[in-house]
mmCIF file of N, CA and C in Angstrom:
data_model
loop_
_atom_site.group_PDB
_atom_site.id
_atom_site.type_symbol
_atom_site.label_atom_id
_atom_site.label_comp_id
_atom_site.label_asym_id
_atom_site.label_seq_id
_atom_site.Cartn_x
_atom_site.Cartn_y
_atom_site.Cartn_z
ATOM 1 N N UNK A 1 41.504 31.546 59.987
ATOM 2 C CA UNK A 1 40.694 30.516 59.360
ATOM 3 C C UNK A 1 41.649 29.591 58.604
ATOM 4 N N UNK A 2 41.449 28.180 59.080
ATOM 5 C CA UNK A 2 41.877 27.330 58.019
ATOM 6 C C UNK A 2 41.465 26.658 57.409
ATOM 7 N N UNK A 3 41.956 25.363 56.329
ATOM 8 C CA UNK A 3 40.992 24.652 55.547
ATOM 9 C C UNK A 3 40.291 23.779 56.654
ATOM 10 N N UNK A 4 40.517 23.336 57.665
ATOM 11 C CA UNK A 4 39.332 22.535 58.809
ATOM 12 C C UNK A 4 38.349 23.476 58.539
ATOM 13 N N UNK A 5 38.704 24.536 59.043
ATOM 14 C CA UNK A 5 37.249 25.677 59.072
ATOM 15 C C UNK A 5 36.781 25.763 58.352
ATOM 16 N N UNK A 6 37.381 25.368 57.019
ATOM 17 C CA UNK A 6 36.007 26.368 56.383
ATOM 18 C C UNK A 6 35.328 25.242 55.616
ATOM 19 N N UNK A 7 36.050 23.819 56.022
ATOM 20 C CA UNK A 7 35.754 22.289 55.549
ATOM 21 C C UNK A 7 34.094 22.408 56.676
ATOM 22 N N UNK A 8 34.328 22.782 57.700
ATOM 23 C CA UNK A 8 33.487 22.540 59.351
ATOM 24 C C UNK A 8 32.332 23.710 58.514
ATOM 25 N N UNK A 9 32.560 24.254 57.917
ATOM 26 C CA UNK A 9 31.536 25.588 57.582
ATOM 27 C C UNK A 9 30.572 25.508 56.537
ATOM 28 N N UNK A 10 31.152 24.491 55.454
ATOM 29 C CA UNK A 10 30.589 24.300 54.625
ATOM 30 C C UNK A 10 30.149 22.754 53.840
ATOM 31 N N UNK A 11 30.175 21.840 55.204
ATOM 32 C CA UNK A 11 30.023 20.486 54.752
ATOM 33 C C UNK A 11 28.160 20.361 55.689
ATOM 34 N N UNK A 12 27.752 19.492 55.223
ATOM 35 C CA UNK A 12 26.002 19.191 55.774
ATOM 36 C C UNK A 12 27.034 18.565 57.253
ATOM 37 N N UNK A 13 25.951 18.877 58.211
ATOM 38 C CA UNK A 13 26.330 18.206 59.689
ATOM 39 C C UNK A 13 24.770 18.081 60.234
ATOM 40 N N UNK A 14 24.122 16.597 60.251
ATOM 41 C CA UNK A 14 23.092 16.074 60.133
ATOM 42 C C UNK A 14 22.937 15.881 61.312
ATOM 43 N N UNK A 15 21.485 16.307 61.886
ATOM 44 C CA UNK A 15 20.870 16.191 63.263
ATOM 45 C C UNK A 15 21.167 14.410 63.686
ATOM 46 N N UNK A 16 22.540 13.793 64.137
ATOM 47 C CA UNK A 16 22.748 12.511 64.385
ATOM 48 C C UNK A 16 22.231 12.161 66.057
ATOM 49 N N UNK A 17 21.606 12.722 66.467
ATOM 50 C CA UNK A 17 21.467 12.311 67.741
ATOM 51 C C UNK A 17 20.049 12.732 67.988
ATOM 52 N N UNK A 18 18.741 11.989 69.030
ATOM 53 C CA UNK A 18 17.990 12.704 69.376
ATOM 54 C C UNK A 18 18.421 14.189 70.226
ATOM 55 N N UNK A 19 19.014 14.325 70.577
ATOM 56 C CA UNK A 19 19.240 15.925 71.371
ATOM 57 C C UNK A 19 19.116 16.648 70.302
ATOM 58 N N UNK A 20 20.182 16.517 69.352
ATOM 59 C CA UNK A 20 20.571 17.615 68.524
ATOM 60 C C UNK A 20 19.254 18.018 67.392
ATOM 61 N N UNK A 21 18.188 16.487 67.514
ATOM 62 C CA UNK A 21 16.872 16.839 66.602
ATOM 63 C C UNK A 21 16.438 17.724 67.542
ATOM 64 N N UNK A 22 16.222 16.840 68.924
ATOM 65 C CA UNK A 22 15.414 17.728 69.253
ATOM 66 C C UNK A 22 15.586 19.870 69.557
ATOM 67 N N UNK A 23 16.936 19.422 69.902
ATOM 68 C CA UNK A 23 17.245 20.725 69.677
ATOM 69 C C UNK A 23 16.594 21.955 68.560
ATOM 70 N N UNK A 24 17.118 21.505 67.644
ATOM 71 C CA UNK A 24 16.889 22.287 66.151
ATOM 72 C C UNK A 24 15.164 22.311 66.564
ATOM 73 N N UNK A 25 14.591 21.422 66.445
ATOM 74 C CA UNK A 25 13.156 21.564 66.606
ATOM 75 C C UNK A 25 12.381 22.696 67.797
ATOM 76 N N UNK A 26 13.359 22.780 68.728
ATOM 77 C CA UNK A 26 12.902 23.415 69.637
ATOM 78 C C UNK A 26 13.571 25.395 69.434
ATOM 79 N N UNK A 27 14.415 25.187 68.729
ATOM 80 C CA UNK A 27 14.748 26.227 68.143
ATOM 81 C C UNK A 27 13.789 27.384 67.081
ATOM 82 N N UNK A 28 13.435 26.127 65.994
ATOM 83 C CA UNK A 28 12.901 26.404 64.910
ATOM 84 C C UNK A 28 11.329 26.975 65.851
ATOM 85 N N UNK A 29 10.887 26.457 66.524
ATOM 86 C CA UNK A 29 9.871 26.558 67.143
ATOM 87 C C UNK A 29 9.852 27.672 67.576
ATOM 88 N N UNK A 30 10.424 28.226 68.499
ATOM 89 C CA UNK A 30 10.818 29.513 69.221
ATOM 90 C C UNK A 30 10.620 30.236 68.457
ATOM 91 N N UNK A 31 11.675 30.218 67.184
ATOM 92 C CA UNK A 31 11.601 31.382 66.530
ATOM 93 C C UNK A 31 10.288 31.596 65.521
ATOM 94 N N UNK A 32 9.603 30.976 65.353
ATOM 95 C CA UNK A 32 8.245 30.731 64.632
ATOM 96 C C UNK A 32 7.170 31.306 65.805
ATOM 97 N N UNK A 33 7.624 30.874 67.220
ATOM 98 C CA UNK A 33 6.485 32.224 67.976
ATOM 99 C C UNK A 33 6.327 33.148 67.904
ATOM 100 N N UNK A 34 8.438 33.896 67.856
ATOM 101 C CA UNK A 34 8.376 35.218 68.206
ATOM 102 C C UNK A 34 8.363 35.948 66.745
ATOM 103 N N UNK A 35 7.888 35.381 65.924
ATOM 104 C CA UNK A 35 7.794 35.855 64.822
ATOM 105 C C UNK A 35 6.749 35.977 64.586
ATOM 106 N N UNK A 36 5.534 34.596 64.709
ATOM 107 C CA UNK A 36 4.161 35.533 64.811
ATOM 108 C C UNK A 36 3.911 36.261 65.740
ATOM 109 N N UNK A 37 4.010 36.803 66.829
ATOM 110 C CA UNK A 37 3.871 37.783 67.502
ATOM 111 C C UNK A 37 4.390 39.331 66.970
ATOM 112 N N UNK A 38 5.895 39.219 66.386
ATOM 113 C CA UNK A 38 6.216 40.036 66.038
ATOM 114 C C UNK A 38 5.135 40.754 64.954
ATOM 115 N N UNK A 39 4.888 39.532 63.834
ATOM 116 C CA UNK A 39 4.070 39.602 62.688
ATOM 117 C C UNK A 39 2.611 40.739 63.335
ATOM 118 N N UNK A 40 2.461 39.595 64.698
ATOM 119 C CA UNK A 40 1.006 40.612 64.987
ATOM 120 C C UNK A 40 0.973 42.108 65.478
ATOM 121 N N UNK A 41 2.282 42.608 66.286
ATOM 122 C CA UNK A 41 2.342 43.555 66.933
ATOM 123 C C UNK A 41 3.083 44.201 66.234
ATOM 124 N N UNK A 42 3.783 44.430 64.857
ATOM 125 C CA UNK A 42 4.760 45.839 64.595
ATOM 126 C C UNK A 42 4.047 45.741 63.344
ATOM 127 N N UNK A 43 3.734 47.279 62.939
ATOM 128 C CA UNK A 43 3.471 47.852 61.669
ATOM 129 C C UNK A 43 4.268 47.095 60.851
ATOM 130 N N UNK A 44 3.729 47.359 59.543
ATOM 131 C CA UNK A 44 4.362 47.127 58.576
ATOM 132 C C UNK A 44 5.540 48.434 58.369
ATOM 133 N N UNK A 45 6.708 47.474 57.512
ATOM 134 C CA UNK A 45 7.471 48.561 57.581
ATOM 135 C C UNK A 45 8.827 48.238 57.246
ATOM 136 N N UNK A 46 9.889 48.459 56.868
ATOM 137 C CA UNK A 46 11.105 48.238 56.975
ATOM 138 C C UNK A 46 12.157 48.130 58.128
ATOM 139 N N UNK A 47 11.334 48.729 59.059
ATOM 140 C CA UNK A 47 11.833 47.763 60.433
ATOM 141 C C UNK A 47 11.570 46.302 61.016
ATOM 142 N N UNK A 48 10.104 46.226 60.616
ATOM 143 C CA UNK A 48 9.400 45.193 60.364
ATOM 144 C C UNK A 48 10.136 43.848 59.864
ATOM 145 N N UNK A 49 10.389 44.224 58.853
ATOM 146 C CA UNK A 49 11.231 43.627 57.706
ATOM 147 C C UNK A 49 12.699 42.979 58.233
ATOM 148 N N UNK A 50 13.567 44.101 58.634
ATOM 149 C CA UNK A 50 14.531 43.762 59.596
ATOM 150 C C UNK A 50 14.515 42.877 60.563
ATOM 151 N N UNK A 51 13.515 43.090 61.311
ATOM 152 C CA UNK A 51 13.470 42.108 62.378
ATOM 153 C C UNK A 51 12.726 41.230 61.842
ATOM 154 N N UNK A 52 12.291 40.593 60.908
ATOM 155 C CA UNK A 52 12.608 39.317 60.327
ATOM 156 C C UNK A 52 13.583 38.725 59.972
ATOM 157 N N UNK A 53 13.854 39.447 58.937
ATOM 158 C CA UNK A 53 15.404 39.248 58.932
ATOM 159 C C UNK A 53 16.304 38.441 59.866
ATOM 160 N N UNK A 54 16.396 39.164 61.122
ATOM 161 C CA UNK A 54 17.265 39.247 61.821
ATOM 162 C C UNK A 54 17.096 37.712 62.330
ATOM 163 N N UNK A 55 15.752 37.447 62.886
ATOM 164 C CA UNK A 55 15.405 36.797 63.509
ATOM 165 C C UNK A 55 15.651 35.099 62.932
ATOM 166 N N UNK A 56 15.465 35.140 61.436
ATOM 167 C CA UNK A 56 15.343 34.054 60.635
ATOM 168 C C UNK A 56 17.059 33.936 60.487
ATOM 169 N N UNK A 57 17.798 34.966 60.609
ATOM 170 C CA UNK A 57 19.275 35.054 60.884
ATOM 171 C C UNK A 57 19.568 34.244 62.246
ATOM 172 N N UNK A 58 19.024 34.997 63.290
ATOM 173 C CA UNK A 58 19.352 34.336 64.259
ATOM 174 C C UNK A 58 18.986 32.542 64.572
ATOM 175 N N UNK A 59 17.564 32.004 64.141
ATOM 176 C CA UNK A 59 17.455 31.022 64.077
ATOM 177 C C UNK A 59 18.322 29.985 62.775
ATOM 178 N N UNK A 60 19.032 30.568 61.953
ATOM 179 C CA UNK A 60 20.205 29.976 61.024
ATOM 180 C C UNK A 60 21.632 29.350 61.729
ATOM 181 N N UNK A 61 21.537 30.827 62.480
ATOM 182 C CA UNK A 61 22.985 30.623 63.725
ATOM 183 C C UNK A 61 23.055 29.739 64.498
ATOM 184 N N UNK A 62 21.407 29.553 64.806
ATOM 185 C CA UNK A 62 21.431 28.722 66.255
ATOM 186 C C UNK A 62 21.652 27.407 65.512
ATOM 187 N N UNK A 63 20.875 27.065 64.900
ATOM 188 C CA UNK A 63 20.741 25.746 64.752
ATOM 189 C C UNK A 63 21.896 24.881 63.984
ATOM 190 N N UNK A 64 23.054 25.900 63.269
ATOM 191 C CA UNK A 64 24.194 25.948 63.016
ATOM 192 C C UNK A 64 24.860 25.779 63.978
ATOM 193 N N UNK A 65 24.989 26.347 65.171
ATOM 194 C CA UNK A 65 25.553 25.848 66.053
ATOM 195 C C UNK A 65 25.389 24.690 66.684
ATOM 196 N N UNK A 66 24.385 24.115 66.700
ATOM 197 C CA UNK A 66 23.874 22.722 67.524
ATOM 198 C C UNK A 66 24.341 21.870 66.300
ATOM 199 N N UNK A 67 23.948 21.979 65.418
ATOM 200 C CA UNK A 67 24.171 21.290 64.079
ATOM 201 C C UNK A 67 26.320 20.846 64.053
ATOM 202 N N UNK A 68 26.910 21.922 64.338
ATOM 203 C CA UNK A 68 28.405 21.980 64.311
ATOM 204 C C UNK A 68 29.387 21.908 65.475
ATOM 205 N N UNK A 69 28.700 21.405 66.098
ATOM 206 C CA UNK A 69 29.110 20.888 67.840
ATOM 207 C C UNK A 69 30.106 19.695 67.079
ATOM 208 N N UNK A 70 30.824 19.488 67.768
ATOM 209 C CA UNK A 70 31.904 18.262 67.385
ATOM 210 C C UNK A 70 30.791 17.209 67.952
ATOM 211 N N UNK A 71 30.791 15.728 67.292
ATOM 212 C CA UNK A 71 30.422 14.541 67.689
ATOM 213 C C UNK A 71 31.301 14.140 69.108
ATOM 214 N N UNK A 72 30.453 13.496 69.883
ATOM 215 C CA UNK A 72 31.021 12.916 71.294
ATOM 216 C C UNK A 72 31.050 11.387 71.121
#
C-alpha cells in the first residue's frame, strides 16, 4: 500500500457518469431484494443478523468498486 492507495481509498469518488449512477442503483437494488427475501425466509437469529451484515458489506464493496474504477 501506498499513499495513492490509500489517497484512492479514502477520498469521495462521485457517480460522474450515467453508467456508474446507473450502476450503483442497480446494485443498491439487488441487494434490497435479496434482503427482503432473506428478511422473509430465515428465522430470526444471529445468523440472520450475519447475513445482513454480510450482505450490506457486500453491497458497500460493490458499489465501491464501480465508484473507484479510474475515470476514462
Amino acid at each position: 500500500m501506498d499513499a495513492a492507495d490509500i489517497i484512492r481509498r479514502f477520498t469521495f469518488h462521485p457517480a460522474d457518469t450515467d453508467e456508474r449512477r446507473q450502476a450503483h442503483e442497480d446494485i443498491r437494488s439487488a441487494c434490497l431484494q435479496l434482503a427482503l427475501m432473506l428478511h422473509n425466509e430465515l428465522p430470526v437469529g444471529a445468523e440472520k443478523q450475519s447475513a445482513m451484515f454480510r450482505l450490506e458489506e457486500v453491497m458497500f464493496w460493490a458499489t465501491a468498486a464501480v465508484a473507484r474504477q479510474p475515470r476514462e
